[in-house]
Structures are given as C-alpha cells and as structure tokens.
PDB file of C-alpha atoms in Angstrom:
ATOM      1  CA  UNK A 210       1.174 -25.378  15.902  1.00 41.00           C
ATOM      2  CA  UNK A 211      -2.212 -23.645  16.994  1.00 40.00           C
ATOM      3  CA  UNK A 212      -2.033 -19.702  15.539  1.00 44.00           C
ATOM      4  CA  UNK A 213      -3.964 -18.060  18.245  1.00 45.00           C
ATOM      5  CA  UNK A 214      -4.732 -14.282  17.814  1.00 60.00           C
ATOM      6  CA  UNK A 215      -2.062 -13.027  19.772  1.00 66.00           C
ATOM      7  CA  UNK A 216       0.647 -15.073  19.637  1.00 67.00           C
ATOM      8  CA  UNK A 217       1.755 -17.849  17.251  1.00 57.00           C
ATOM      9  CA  UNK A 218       5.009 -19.160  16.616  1.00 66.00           C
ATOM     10  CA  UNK A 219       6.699 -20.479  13.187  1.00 66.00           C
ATOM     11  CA  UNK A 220      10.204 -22.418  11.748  1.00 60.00           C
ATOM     12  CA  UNK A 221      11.249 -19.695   8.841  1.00 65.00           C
ATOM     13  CA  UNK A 222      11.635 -21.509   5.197  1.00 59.00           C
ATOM     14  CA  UNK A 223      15.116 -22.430   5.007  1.00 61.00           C
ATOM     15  CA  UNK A 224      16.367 -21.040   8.206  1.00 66.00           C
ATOM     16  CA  UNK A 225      17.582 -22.544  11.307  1.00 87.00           C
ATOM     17  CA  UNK A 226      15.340 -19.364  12.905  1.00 91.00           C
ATOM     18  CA  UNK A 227      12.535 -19.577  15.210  1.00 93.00           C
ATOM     19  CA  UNK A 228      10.122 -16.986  14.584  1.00 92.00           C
ATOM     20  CA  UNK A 229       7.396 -15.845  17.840  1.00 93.00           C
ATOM     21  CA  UNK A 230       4.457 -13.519  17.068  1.00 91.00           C
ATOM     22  CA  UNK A 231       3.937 -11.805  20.216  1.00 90.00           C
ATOM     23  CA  UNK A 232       0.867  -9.162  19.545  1.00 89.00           C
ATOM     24  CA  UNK A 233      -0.982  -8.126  22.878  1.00 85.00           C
ATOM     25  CA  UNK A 234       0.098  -9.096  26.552  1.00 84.00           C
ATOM     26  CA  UNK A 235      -2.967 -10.775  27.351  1.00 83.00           C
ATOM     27  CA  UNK A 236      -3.381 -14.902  27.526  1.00 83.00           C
ATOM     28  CA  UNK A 237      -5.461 -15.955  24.763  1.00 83.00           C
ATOM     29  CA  UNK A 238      -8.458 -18.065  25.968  1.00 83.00           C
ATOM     30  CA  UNK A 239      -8.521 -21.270  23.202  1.00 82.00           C
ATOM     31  CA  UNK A 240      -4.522 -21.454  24.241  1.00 84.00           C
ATOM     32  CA  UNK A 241      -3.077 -19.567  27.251  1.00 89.00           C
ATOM     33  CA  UNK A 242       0.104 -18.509  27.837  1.00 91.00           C
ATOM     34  CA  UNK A 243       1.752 -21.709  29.309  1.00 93.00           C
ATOM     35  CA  UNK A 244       0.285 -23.798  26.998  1.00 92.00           C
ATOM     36  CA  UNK A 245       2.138 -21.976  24.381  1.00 91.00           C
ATOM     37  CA  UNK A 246       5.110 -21.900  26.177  1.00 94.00           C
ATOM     38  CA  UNK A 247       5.102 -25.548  26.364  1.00 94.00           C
ATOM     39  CA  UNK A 248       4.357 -26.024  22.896  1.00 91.00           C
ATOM     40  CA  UNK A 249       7.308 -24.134  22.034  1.00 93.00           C
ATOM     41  CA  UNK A 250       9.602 -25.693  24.628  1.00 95.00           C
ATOM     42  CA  UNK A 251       8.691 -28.984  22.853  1.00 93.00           C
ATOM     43  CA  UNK A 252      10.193 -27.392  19.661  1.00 91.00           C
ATOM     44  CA  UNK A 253      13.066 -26.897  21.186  1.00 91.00           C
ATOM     45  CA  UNK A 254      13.362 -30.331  22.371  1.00 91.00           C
ATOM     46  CA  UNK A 255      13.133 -31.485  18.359  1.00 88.00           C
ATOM     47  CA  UNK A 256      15.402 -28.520  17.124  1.00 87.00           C
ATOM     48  CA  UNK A 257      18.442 -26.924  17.445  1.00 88.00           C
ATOM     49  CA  UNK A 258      17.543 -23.406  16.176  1.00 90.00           C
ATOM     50  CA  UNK A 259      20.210 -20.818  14.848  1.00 92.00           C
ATOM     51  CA  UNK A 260      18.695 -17.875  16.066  1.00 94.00           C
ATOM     52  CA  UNK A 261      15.258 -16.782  17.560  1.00 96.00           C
ATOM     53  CA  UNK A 262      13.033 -13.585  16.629  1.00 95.00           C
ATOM     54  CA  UNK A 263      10.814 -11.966  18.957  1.00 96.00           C
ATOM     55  CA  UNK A 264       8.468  -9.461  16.998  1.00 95.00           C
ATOM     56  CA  UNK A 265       6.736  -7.415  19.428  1.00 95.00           C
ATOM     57  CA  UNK A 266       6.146  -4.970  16.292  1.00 94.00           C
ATOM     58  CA  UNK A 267       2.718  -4.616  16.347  1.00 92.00           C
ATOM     59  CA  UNK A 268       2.353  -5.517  20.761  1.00 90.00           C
ATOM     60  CA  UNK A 269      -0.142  -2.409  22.180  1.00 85.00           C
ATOM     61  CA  UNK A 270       0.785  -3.999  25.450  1.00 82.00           C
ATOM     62  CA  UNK A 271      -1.469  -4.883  27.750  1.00 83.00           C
ATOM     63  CA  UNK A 272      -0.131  -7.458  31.075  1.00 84.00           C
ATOM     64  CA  UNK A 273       3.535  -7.448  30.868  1.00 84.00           C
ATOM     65  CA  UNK A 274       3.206 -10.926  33.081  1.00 89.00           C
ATOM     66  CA  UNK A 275       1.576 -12.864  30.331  1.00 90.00           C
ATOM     67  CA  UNK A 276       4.731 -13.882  28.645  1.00 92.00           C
ATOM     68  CA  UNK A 277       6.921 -14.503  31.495  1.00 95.00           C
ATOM     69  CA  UNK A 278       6.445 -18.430  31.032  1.00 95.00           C
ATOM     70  CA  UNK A 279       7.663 -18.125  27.356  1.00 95.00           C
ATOM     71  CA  UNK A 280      10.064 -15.876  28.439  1.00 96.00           C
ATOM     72  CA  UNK A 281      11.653 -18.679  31.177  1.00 97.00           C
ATOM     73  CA  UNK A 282      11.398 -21.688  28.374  1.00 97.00           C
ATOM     74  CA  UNK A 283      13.554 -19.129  26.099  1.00 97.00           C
ATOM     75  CA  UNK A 284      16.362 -18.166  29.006  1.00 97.00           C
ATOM     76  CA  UNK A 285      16.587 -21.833  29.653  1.00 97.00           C
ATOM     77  CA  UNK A 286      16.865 -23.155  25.857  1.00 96.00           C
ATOM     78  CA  UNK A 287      19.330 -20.157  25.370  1.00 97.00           C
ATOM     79  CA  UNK A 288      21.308 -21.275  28.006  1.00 96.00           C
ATOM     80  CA  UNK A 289      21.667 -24.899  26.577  1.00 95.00           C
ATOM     81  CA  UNK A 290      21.655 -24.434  22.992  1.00 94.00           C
ATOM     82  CA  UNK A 291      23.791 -20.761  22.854  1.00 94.00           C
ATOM     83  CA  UNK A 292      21.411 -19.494  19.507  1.00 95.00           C
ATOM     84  CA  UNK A 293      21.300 -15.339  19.598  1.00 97.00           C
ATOM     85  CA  UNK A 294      18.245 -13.538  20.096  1.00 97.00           C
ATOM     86  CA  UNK A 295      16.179 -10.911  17.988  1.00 97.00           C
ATOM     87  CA  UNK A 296      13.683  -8.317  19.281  1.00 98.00           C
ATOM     88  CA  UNK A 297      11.640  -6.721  16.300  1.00 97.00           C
ATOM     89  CA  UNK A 298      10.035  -3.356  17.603  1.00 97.00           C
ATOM     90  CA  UNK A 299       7.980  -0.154  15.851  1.00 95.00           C
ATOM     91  CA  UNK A 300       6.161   2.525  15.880  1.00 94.00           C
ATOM     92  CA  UNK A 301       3.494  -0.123  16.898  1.00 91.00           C
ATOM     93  CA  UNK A 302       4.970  -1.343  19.969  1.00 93.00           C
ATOM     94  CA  UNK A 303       3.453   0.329  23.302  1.00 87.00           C
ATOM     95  CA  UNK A 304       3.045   0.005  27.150  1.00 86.00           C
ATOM     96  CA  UNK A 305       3.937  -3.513  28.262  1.00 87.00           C
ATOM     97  CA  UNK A 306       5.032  -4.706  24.771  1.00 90.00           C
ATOM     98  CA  UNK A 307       8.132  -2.088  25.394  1.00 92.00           C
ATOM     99  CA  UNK A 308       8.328  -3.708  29.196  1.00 90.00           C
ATOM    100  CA  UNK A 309       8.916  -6.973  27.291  1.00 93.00           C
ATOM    101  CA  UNK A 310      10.662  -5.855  24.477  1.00 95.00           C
ATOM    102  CA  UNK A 311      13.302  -4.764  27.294  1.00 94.00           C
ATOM    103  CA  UNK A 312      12.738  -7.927  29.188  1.00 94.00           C
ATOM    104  CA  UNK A 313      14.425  -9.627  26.347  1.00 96.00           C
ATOM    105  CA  UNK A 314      17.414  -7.348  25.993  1.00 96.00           C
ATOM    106  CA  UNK A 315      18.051  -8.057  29.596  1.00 95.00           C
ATOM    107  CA  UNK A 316      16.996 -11.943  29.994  1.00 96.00           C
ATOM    108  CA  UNK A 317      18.467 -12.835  26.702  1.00 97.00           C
ATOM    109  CA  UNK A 318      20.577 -10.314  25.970  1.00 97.00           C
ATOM    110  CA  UNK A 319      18.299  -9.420  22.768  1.00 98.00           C
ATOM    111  CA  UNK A 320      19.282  -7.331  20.127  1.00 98.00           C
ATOM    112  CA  UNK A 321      16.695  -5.089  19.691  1.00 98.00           C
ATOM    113  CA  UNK A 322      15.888  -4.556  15.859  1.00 98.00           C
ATOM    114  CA  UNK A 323      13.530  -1.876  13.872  1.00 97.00           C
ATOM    115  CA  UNK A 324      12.129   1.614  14.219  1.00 96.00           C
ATOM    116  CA  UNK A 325      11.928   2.997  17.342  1.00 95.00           C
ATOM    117  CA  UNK A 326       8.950   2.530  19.904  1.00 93.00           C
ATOM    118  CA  UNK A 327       5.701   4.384  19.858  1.00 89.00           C
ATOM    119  CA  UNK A 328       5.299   4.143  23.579  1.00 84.00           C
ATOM    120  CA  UNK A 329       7.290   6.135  26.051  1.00 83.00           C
ATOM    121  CA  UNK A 330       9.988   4.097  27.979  1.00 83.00           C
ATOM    122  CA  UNK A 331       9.096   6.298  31.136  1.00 82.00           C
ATOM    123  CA  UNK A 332       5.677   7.354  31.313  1.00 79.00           C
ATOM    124  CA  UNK A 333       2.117   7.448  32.634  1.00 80.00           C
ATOM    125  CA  UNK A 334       0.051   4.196  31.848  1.00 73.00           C
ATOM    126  CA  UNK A 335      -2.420   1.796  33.525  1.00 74.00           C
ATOM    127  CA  UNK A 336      -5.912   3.605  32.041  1.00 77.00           C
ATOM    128  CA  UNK A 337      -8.585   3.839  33.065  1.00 85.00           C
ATOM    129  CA  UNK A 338     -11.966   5.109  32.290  1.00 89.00           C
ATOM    130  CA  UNK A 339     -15.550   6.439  32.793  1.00 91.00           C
ATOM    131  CA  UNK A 340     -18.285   7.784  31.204  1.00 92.00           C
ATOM    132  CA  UNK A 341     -19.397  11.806  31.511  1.00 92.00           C
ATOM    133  CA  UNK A 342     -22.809  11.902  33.368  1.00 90.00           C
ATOM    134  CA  UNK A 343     -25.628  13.687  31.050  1.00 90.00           C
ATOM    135  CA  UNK A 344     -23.105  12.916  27.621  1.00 90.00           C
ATOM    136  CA  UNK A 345     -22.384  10.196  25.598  1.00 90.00           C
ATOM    137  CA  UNK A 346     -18.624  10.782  26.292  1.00 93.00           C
ATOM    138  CA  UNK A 347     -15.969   8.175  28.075  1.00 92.00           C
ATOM    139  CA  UNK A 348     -12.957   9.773  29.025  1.00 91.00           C
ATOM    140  CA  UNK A 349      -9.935   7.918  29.804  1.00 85.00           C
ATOM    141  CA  UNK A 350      -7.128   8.863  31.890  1.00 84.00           C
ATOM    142  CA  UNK A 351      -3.705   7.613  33.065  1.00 82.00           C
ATOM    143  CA  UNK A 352      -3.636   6.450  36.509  1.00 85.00           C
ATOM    144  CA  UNK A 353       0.133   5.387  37.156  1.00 82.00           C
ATOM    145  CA  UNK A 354       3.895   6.710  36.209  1.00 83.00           C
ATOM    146  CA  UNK A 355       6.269   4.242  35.417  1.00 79.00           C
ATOM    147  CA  UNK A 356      10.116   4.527  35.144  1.00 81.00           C
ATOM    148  CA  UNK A 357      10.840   1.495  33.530  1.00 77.00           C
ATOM    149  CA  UNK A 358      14.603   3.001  32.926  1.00 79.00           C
ATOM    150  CA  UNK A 359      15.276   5.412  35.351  1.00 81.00           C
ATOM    151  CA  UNK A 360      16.938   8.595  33.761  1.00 79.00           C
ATOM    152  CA  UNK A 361      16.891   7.164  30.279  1.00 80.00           C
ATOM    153  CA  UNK A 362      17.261   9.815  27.545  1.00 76.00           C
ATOM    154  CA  UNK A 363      14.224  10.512  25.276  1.00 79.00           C
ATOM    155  CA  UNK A 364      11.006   9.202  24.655  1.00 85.00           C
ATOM    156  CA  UNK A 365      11.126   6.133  22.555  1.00 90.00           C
ATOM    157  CA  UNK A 366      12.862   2.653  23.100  1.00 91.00           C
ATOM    158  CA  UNK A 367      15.311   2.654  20.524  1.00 93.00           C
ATOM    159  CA  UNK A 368      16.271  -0.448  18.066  1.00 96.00           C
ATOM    160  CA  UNK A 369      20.025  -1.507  18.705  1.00 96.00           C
ATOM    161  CA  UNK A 370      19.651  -1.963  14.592  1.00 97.00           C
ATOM    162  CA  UNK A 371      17.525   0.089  13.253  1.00 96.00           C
ATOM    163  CA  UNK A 372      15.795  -1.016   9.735  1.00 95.00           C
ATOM    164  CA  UNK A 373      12.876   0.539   8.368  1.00 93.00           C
ATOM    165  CA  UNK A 374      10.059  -0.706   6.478  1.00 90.00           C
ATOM    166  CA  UNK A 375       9.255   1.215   3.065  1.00 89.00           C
ATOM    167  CA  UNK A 376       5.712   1.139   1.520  1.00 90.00           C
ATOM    168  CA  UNK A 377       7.299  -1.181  -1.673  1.00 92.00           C
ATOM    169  CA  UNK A 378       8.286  -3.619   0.758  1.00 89.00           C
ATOM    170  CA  UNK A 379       4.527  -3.778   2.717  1.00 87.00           C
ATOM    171  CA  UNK A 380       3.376  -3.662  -1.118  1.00 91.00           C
ATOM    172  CA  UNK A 381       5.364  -6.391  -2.456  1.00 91.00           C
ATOM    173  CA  UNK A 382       4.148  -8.925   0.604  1.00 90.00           C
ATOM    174  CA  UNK A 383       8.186  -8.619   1.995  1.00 91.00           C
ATOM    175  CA  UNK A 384       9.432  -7.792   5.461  1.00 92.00           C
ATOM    176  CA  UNK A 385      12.336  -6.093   5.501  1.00 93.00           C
ATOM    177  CA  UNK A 386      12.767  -6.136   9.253  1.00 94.00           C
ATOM    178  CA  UNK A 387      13.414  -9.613   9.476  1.00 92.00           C
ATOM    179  CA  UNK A 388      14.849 -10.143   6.010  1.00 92.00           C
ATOM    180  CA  UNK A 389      17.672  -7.831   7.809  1.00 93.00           C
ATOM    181  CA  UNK A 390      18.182 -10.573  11.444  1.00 93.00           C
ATOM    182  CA  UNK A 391      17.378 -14.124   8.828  1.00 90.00           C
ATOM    183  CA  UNK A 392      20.607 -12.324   7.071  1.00 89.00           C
ATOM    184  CA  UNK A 393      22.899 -11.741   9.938  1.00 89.00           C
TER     185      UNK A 393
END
C-alpha cells in the first residue's frame, strides 16, 4: 500500500497483526482519508487479522474528524472478525491525536498502550495566531477549552499498559512498545 506522510498502514512479519501509522489528523493530499480507509477495508476483506495496532505515538493532532472513516471500517471489521485492539500513545501524542486515541478506547474498546500523553485530556486548544505590529514576533494563543472527560483526574491520558521506550531500544532500531501488544 501507498505510505503517505501521515498515515500508512502495514501486515507485521510473522504476525496475524495489522499495524496503522496514524501521525497528524489532517487528510493527506496524494491519498485522503477515505481513500485510505478503503484501502484498508480491502485488507480486511483478504485477511483475518489477530489483532490491530493503532500508534498515535508520535499524532500532534490536528482535525480529530479526519480519521473517522478509518475509524467506521475498523468498528465494522471488529464487529465481524472479533480481533482486539491496540492504541500506542506518548509523550508525543497531543490535541486531537488524544481525542482519537480515546475514540478508540470507546469505539473499539482499545487498550491503550505506552507512556502517558503529552497533551492535556481537558484543556485549552484550537490556536490561533498573529503577528505583533512594529516586531517580528507571532504570538499564538489558545482560543477554546475542551473537556474531553469531564472531571477526569490529572493531566495526561494515561496508557491502560504502560511500557516505556529506553534509549538502547531507539539505538538498536527495536520498538519496545509494540514488541510488548505483537507478544500478548
């Protein structure tokens, strides 16, 4: 399949896993959103996968919409073929990417795996900017509170599972994260 730049989607070597890049919640021109979600809904039509990993590990967010066509081809295919779902997040993971990482956990009852969130479950988002008149300054500024969770405890969306990365494992070309779901 096409690897666009923000979202790409791979069979694992010698797993029954599907594994979906999901990187910024934006459609990516050369393949938009639906086109992606078909492509993987075909997959699914040649495949009977084991499990399926969402890595929204490195999503700075961005339209929390964009992936709600993926995110109806996975609910269905869940529903027929019964395989568990995986949520990677991190200290990467921001704005909409936590909207969808939570979006899985309740759509597809995703387990959410990882470090927990850099972005704020509640908080102020939706920036916006401008540019100070006689400097060369652009200030940018929050323009909207969201309570995604209403009265949730803390800061960060926290893993379910949490499994952290070390430098070794970033050194020695190995991912850890999803080493930990491919061995569930």
């Amino acid at each position: 399949m096409t690897q666009p730049s923000g979202y790409y989607s791979a069979l694992l070597p010698d797993e029954e896993c599907l594994f979906i890049q999901y990187n910024v919640c934006a459609d990516w021109e050369a393949m938009p959103m639906s086109d992606f979600a078909a492509a993987v809904d075909s997959l699914f039509a040649e495949n009977v996968y084991g499990k399926v990993i969402i890595d929204l590990r490195y999503n700075s967010g961005g339209d929390s919409s964009v992936w709600w066509p993926l995110l109806d081809v996975l609910e269905r295919r869940q529903e027929e073929q019964g395989f568990p779902v995986y949520t990677l997040i991190g200290a990467d993971t921001f704005s909409s990417g936590i909207i969808d990482a939570l979006e899985s956990k309740e759509r597809l009852s995703a387990t959410l795996v990882g470090t927990p969130t850099g972005g704020n479950v509640n908080g102020y988002g939706e920036l916006a900017f401008f540019d100070l008149p006689h400097m060369p300054i652009s200030v940018c500024y929050s323009t909207q509170y969201f309570e995604l969770v209403p009265g949730y405890e803390g800061d960060s969306l926290l893993p379910d599972m949490i499994v952290e990365s070390t430098l070794a494992d970033y050194l020695n070309g190995r991912d850890a994260v999803a080493e930990a779901v491919l061995a569930l």
